[in-house]
Short mmCIF file of C-alpha atoms and ligand atoms in Angstrom, two decimals:
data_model
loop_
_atom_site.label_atom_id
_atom_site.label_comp_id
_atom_site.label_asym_id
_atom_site.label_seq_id
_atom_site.Cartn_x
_atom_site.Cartn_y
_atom_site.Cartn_z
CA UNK A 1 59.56 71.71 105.82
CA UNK A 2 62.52 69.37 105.86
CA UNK A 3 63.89 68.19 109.28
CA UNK A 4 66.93 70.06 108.86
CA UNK A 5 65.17 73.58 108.03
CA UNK A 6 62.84 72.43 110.65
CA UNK A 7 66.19 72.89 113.27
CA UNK A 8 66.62 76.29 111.99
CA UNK A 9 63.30 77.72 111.19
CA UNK A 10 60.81 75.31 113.46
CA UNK A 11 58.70 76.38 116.47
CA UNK A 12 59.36 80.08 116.36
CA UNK A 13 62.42 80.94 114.40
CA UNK A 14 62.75 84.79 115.42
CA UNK A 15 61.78 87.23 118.32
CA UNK A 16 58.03 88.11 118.37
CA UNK A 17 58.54 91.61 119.79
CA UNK A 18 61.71 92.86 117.12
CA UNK A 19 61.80 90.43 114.49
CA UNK A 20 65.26 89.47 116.31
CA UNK A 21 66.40 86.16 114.16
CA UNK A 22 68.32 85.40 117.51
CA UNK A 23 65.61 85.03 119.98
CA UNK A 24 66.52 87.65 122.77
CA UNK A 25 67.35 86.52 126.15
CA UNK A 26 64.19 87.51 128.28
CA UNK A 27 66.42 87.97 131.43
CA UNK A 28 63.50 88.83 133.51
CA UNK A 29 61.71 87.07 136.34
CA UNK A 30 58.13 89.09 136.14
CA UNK A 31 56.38 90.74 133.69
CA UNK A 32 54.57 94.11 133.74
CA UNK A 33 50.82 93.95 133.54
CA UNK A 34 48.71 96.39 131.65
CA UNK A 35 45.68 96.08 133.11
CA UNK A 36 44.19 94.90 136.51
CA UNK A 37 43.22 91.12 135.91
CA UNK A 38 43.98 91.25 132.53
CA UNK A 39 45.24 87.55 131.05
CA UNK A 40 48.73 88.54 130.54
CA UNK A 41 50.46 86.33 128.34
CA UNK A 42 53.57 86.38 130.20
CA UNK A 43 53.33 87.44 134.47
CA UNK A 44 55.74 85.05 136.00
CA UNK A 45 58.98 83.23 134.16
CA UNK A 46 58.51 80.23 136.54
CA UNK A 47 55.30 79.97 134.48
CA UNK A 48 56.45 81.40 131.27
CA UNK A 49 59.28 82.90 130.17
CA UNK A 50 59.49 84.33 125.91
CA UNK A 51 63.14 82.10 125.79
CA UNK A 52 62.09 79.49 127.31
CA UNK A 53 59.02 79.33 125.38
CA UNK A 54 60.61 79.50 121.98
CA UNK A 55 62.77 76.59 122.91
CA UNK A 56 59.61 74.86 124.10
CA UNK A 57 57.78 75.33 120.72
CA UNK A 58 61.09 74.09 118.71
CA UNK A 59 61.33 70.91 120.32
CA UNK A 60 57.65 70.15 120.19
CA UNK A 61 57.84 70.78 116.74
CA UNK A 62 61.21 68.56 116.15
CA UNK A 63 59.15 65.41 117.76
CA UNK A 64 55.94 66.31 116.10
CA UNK A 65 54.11 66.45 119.34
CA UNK A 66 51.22 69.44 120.86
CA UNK A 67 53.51 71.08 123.20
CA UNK A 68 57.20 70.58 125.28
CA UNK A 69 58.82 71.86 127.85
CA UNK A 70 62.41 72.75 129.34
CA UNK A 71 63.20 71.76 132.72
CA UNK A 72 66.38 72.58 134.67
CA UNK A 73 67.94 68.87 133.70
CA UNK A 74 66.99 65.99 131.77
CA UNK A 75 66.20 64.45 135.12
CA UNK A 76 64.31 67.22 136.30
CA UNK A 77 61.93 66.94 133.36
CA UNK A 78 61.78 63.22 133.61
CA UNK A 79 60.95 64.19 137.31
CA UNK A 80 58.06 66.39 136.36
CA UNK A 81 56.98 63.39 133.57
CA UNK A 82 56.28 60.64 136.69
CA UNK A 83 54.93 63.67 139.53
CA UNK A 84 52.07 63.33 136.96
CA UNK A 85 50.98 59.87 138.82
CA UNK A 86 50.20 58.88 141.95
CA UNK A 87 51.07 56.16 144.88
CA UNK A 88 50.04 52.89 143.97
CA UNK A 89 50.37 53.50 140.43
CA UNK A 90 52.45 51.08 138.49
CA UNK A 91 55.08 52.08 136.12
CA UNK A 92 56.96 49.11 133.57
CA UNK A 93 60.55 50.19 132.84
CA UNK A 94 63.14 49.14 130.73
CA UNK A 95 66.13 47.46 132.53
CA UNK A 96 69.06 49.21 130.71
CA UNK A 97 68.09 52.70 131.69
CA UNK A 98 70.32 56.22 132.87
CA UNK A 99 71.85 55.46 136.24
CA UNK A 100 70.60 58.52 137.56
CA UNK A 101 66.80 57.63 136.10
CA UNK A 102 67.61 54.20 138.21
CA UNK A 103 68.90 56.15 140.97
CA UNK A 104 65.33 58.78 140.65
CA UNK A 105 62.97 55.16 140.30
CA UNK A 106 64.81 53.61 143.42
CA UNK A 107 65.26 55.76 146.50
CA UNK A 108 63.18 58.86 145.37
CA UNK A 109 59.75 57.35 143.64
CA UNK A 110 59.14 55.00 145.34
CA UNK A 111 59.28 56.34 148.29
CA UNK A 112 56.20 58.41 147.07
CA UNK A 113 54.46 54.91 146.82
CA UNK A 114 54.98 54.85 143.04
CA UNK A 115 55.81 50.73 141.99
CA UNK A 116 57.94 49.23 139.50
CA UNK A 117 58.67 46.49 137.66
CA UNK A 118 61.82 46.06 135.61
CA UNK A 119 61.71 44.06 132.26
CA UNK A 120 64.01 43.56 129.76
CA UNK A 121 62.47 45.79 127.14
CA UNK A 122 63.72 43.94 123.60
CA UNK A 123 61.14 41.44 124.96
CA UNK A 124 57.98 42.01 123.98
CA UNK A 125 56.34 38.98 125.85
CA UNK A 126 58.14 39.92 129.24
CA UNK A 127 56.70 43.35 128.96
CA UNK A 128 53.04 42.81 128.30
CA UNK A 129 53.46 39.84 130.88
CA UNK A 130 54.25 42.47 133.36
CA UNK A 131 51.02 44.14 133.01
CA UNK A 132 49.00 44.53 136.42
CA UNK A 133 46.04 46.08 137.11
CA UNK A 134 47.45 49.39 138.19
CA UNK A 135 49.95 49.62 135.34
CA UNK A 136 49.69 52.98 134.03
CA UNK A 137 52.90 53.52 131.83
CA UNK A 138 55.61 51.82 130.09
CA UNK A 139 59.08 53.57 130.39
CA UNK A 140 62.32 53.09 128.28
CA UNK A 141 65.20 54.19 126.75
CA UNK A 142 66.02 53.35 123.25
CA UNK A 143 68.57 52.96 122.06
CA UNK A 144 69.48 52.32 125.82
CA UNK A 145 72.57 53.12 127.82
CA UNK A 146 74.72 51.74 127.65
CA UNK A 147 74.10 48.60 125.97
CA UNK A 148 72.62 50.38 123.17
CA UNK A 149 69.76 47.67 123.21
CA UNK A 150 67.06 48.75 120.77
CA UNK A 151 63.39 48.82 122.21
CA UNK A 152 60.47 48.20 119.23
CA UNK A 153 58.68 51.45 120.12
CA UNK A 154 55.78 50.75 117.76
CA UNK A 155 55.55 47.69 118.99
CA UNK A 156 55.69 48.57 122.37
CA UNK A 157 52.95 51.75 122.01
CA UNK A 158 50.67 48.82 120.28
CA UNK A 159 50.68 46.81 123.38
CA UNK A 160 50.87 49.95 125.96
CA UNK A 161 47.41 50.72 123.74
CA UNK A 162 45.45 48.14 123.57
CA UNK A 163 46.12 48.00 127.97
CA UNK A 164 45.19 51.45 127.98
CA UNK A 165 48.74 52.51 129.13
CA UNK A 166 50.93 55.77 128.38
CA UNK A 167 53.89 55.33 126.90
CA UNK A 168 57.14 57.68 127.85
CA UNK A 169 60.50 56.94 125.92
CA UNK A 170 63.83 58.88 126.46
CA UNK A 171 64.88 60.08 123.55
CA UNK A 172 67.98 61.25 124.47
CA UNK A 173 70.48 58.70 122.70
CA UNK A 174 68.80 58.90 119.29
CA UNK A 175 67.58 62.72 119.15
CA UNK A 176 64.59 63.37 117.01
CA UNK A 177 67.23 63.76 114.34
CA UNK A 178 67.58 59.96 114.14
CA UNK A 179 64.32 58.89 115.77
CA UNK A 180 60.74 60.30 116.91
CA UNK A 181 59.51 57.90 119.21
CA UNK A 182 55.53 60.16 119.02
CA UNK A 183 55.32 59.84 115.43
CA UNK A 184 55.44 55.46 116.51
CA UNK A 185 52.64 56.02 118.85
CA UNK A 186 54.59 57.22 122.02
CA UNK A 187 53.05 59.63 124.69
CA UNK A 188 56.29 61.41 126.25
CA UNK A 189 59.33 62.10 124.74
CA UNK A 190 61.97 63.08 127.65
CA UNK A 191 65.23 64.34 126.44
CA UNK A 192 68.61 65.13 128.77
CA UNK A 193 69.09 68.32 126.42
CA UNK A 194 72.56 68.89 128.02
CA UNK A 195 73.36 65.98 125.47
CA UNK A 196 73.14 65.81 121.73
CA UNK A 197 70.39 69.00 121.81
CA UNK A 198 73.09 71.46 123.78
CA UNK A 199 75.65 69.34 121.92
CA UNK A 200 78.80 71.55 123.20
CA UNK A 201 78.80 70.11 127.08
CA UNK A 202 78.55 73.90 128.17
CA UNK A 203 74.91 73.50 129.70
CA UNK A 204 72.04 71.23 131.65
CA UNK A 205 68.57 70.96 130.33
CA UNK A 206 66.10 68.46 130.20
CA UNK A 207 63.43 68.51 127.79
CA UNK A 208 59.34 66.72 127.95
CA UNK A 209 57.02 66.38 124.89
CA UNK A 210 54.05 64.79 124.26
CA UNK A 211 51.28 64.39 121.33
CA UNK A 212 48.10 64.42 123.94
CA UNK A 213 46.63 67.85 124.95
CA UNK A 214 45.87 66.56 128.40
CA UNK A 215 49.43 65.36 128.96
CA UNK A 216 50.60 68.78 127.88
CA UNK A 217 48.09 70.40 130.58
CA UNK A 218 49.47 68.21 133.43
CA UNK A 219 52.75 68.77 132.34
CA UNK A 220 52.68 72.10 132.51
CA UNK A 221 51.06 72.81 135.73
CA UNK A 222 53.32 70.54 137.32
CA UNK A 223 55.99 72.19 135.33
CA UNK A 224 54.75 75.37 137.30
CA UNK A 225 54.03 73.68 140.52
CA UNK A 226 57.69 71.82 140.62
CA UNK A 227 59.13 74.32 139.42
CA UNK A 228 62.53 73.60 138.04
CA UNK A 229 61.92 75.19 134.90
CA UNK A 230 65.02 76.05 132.46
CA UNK A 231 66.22 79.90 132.92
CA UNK A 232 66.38 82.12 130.09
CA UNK A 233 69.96 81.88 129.31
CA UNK A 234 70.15 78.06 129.18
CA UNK A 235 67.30 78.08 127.10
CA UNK A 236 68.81 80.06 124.32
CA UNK A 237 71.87 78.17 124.63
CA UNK A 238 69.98 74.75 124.00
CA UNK A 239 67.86 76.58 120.66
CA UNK A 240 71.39 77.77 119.54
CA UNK A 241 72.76 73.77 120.13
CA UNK A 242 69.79 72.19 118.25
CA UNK A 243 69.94 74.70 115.11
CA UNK A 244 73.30 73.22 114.25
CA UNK A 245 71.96 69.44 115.33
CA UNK A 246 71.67 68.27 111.63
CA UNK A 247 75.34 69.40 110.62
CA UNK A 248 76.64 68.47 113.70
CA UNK A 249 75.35 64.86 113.45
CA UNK A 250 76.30 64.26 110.14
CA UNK A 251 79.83 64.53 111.26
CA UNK A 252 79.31 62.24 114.73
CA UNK A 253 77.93 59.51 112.44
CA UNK A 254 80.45 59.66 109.53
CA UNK A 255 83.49 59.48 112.84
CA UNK A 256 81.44 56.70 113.97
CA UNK A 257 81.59 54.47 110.95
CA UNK A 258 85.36 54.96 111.15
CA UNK A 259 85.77 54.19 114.50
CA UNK A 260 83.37 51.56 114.33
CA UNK A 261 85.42 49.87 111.03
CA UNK A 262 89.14 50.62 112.91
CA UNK A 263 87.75 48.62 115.96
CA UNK A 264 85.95 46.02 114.12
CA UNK A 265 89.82 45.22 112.32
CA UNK A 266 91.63 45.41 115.72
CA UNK A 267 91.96 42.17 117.53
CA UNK A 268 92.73 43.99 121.22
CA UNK A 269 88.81 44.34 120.72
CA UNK A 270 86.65 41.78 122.46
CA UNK A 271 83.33 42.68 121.43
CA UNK A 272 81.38 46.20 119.65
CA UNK A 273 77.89 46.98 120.58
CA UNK A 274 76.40 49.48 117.99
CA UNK A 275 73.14 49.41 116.57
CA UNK A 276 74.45 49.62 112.82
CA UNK A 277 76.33 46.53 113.03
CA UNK A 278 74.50 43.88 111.21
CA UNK A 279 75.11 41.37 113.66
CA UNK A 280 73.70 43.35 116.33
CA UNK A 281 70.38 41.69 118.08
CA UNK A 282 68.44 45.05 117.43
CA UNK A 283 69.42 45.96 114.12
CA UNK A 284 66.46 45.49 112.24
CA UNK A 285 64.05 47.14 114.64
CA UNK A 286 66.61 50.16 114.52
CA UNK A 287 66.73 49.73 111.22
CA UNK A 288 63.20 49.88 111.16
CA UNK A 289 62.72 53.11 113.55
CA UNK A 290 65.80 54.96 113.33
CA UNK A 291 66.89 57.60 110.71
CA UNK A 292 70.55 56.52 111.29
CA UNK A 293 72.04 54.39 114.14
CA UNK A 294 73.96 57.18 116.55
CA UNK A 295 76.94 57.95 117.93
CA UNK A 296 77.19 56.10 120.87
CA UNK A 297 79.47 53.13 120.38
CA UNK A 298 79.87 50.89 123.64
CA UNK A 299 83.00 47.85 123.36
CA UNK A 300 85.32 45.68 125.35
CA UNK A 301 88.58 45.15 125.36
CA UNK A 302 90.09 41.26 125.47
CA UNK A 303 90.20 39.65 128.57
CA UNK A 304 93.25 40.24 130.82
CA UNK A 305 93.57 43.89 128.83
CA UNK A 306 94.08 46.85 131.38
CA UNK A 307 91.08 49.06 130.57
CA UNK A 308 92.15 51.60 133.04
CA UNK A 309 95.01 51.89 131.45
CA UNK A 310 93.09 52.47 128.07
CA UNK A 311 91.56 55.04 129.05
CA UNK A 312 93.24 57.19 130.92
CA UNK A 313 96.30 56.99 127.92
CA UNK A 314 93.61 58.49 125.50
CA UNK A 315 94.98 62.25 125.03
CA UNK A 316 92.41 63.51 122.12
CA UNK A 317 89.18 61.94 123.48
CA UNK A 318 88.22 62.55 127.00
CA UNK A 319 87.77 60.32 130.56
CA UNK A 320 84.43 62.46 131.25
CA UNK A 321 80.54 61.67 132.23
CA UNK A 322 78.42 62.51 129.70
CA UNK A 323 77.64 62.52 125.92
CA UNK A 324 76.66 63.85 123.10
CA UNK A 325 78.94 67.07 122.51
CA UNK A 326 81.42 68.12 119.76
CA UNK A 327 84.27 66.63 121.79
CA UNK A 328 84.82 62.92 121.77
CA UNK A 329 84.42 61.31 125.19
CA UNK A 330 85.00 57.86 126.59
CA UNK A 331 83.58 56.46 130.27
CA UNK A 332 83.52 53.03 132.25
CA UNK A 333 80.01 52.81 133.05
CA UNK A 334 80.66 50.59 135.65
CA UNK A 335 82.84 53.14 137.86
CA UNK A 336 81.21 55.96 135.85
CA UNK A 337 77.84 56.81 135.15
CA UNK A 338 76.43 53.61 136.69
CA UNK A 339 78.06 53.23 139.45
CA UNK A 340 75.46 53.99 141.37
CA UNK A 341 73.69 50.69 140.33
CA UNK A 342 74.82 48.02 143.07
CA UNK A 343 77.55 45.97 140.72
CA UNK A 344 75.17 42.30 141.57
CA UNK A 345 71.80 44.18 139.18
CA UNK A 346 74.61 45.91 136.90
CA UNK A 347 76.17 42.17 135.89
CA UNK A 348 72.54 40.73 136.01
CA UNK A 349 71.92 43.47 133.11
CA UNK A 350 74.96 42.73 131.58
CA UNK A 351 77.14 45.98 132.26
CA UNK A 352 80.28 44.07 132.89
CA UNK A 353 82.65 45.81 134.82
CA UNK A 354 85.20 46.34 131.67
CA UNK A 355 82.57 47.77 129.49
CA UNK A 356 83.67 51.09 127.57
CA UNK A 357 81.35 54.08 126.37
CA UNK A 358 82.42 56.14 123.64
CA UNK A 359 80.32 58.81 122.65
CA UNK A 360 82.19 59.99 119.28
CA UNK A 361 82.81 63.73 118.78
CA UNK A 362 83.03 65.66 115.66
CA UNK A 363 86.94 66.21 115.78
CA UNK A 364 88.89 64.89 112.65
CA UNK A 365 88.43 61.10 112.09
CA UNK A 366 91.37 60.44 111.41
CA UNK A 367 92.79 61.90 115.12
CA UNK A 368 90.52 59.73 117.07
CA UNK A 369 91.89 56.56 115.60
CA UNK A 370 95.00 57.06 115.95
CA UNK A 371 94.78 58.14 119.33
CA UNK A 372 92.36 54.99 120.00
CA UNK A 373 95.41 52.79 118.32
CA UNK A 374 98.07 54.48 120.58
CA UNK A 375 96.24 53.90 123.60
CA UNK A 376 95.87 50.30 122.74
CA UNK A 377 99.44 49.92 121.66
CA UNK A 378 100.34 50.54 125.42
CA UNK A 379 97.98 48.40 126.67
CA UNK A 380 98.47 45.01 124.58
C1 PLP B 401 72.14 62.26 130.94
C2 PLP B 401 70.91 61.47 130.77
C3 PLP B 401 69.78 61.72 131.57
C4 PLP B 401 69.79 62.73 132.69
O1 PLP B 401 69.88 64.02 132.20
P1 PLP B 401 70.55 65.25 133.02
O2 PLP B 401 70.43 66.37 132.08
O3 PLP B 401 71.97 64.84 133.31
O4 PLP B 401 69.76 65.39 134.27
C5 PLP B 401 68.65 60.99 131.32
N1 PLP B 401 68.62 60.04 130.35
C6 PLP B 401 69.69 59.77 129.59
C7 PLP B 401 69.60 58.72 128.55
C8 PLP B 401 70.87 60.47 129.77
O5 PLP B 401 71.93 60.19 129.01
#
């Protein structure tokens, strides 16, 4: 089956009990039991739920991998991915990551004895340098946000290998439309859901899948023991987002080749960071790896160039957190979504403070140029 049929038809494309071809909503928190001590294979949704386990068995299928799971955000299931180790267990981690996964490392984690080290994962050297003896995983974005830097994940699951270490990439950016980080020798795949998997910014989920049956045991009693599992009606929501995934990205990536050319000509523009540009330092590893290169473009503007300004002139794409949905949206990571990194380690990564996100909706092309050009017409 074809990736795109697989977003229709994969993991289990209609309701076991009716033959429903939309999943039913198993609004239910317990299940009725039979017999006495029976093996019920559904007593408690925490544990298992019919929605939530259809959604499961799609996503495990879209990444190739033995089993996934839905969690209650992407950083819940990211959450449940690290509760799987223990204090004084070493993690490597890519230095452009979520602010929030930052945020999770840095005053939750580690405060449950966990250790990190921070490398700048397009380096290959500088992450097998950082191996110690209690190194148990290597964890990265790729591409990242939101510098878009492109990790080799082969590359990176050869090294994480031959140390004996797991490997756990968020997929989130790339979706296993463009990329399937398992099928290159990864563990984990972690997904924010409410992203390019929703896809219509009406719903947080997080998403965890891995290729290694005693990964998906751990994961799932700690799924179960944590506890922030996805409810029933978010789950359906998230299959309904990911069956139109394939059409939907087709039309984020053709807008993004036309935004990417009408910034490219327009000298108010400093500087483009996109994957697809030739020029771009991880181009031929994405090249390499990815299906096609996103919809995530990050830029500056000149120097001296108001980006506030910019920004909040834009009347067709949207000053808004986030990513990944049918509408166009635009942040400034630096006030925005990582904000919460202290502004010395966000410079140090190079998130300068006019940086610009745009994650490019499906609205017509043609719209979201021309309201790019009229907000830079006020500004210079
Ligand atoms: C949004 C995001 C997360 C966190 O997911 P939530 O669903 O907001 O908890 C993690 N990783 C990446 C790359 C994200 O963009």
């Amino acid at each position: 089956m074809k990736f795109e049929t697989k977003l229709i038809h994969g993991g289990q494309s209609e309701d076991q009990a009716t033959g429903a071809v939309s999943i039913s909503v198993y609004r239910s928190s317990t299940f009725h039991q039979y017999e006495l001590g029976g093996n019920p294979k559904w007593e408690y949704s925490r544990t298992g739920n019919p929605t939530r386990a259809a959604l499961e068995a799609l996503i495990a299928d879209l990444e190739g991998g033995v089993a996934g799971f839905a969690f209650a955000s992407g950083s819940a299931a990211i959450h449940a991915t690290f509760s799987m180790y223990s204090a004084h267990d070493h993690f490597i981690v890519g230095s452009d990551v979520y602010g929030g996964t930052f945020r999770l490392i840095n005053k939750v984690l580690k405060r449950f004895g966990l250790e990190f080290t921070v490398v700048d994962i397009q380096d290959l050297a500088a992450v097998e340098n950082a191996i110690q003896d209690n190194t148990v995983a290597i964890y990265f974005e790729t591409p990242t946000n939101p510098l878009l830097q492109i990790a080799d994940i082969a590359a990176i699951t050869k090294i994480a290998k031959k140390h004996k270490l797991k490997t756990i990439v968020d997929n989130t950016f790339a979706t296993p439309y463009n990329q399937r980080p398992l099928e290159l020798g990864a563990d984990i795949v972690v997904h924010s859901a409410t992203k390019y998997l929703g896809g219509h910014s009406d719903v947080v989920a997080g998403l965890a899948v891995t290729s290694d049956e005693k990964i998906a045991e751990k994961l799932a009693f700690l799924q179960n023991s944590i506890g922030s599992t996805l409810g029933p009606d978010d789950s359906w929501l998230i299959q309904r987002g990911i069956k139109t995934l394939g059409a939907r990205m087709r039309v984020h990536h053709a807008n993004t080749e036309a935004i990417i050319k009408f910034l490219e000509n327009d000298d108010r523009v400093a500087r483009i960071l996109y994957p697809g540009l030739p020029d771009f330092p991880g181009h031929e590893v994405a090249k390499k790896q990815m299906d096609h290169f996103g919809a995530m473009i990050s830029f500056e503007l000149q120097e001296g160039l108001d980006t506030k300004k910019f920004v909040e002139s834009l009347k067709v794409i949207s000053l808004a957190e986030s990513l990944g949905g049918i509408e166009s949206l635009i942040e400034v990571p630096s006030v925005m979504t990582h904000g919460s990194i202290p502004r010395e380690i966000r410079l140090e990564n190079g998130i300068k403070d006019e940086l610009i996100r745009l994650s490019v909706g499906i609205e017509d092309e043609e719209d979201l140029i021309n309201d790019l050009k009229q907000a830079l017409d006020k500004i210079g």
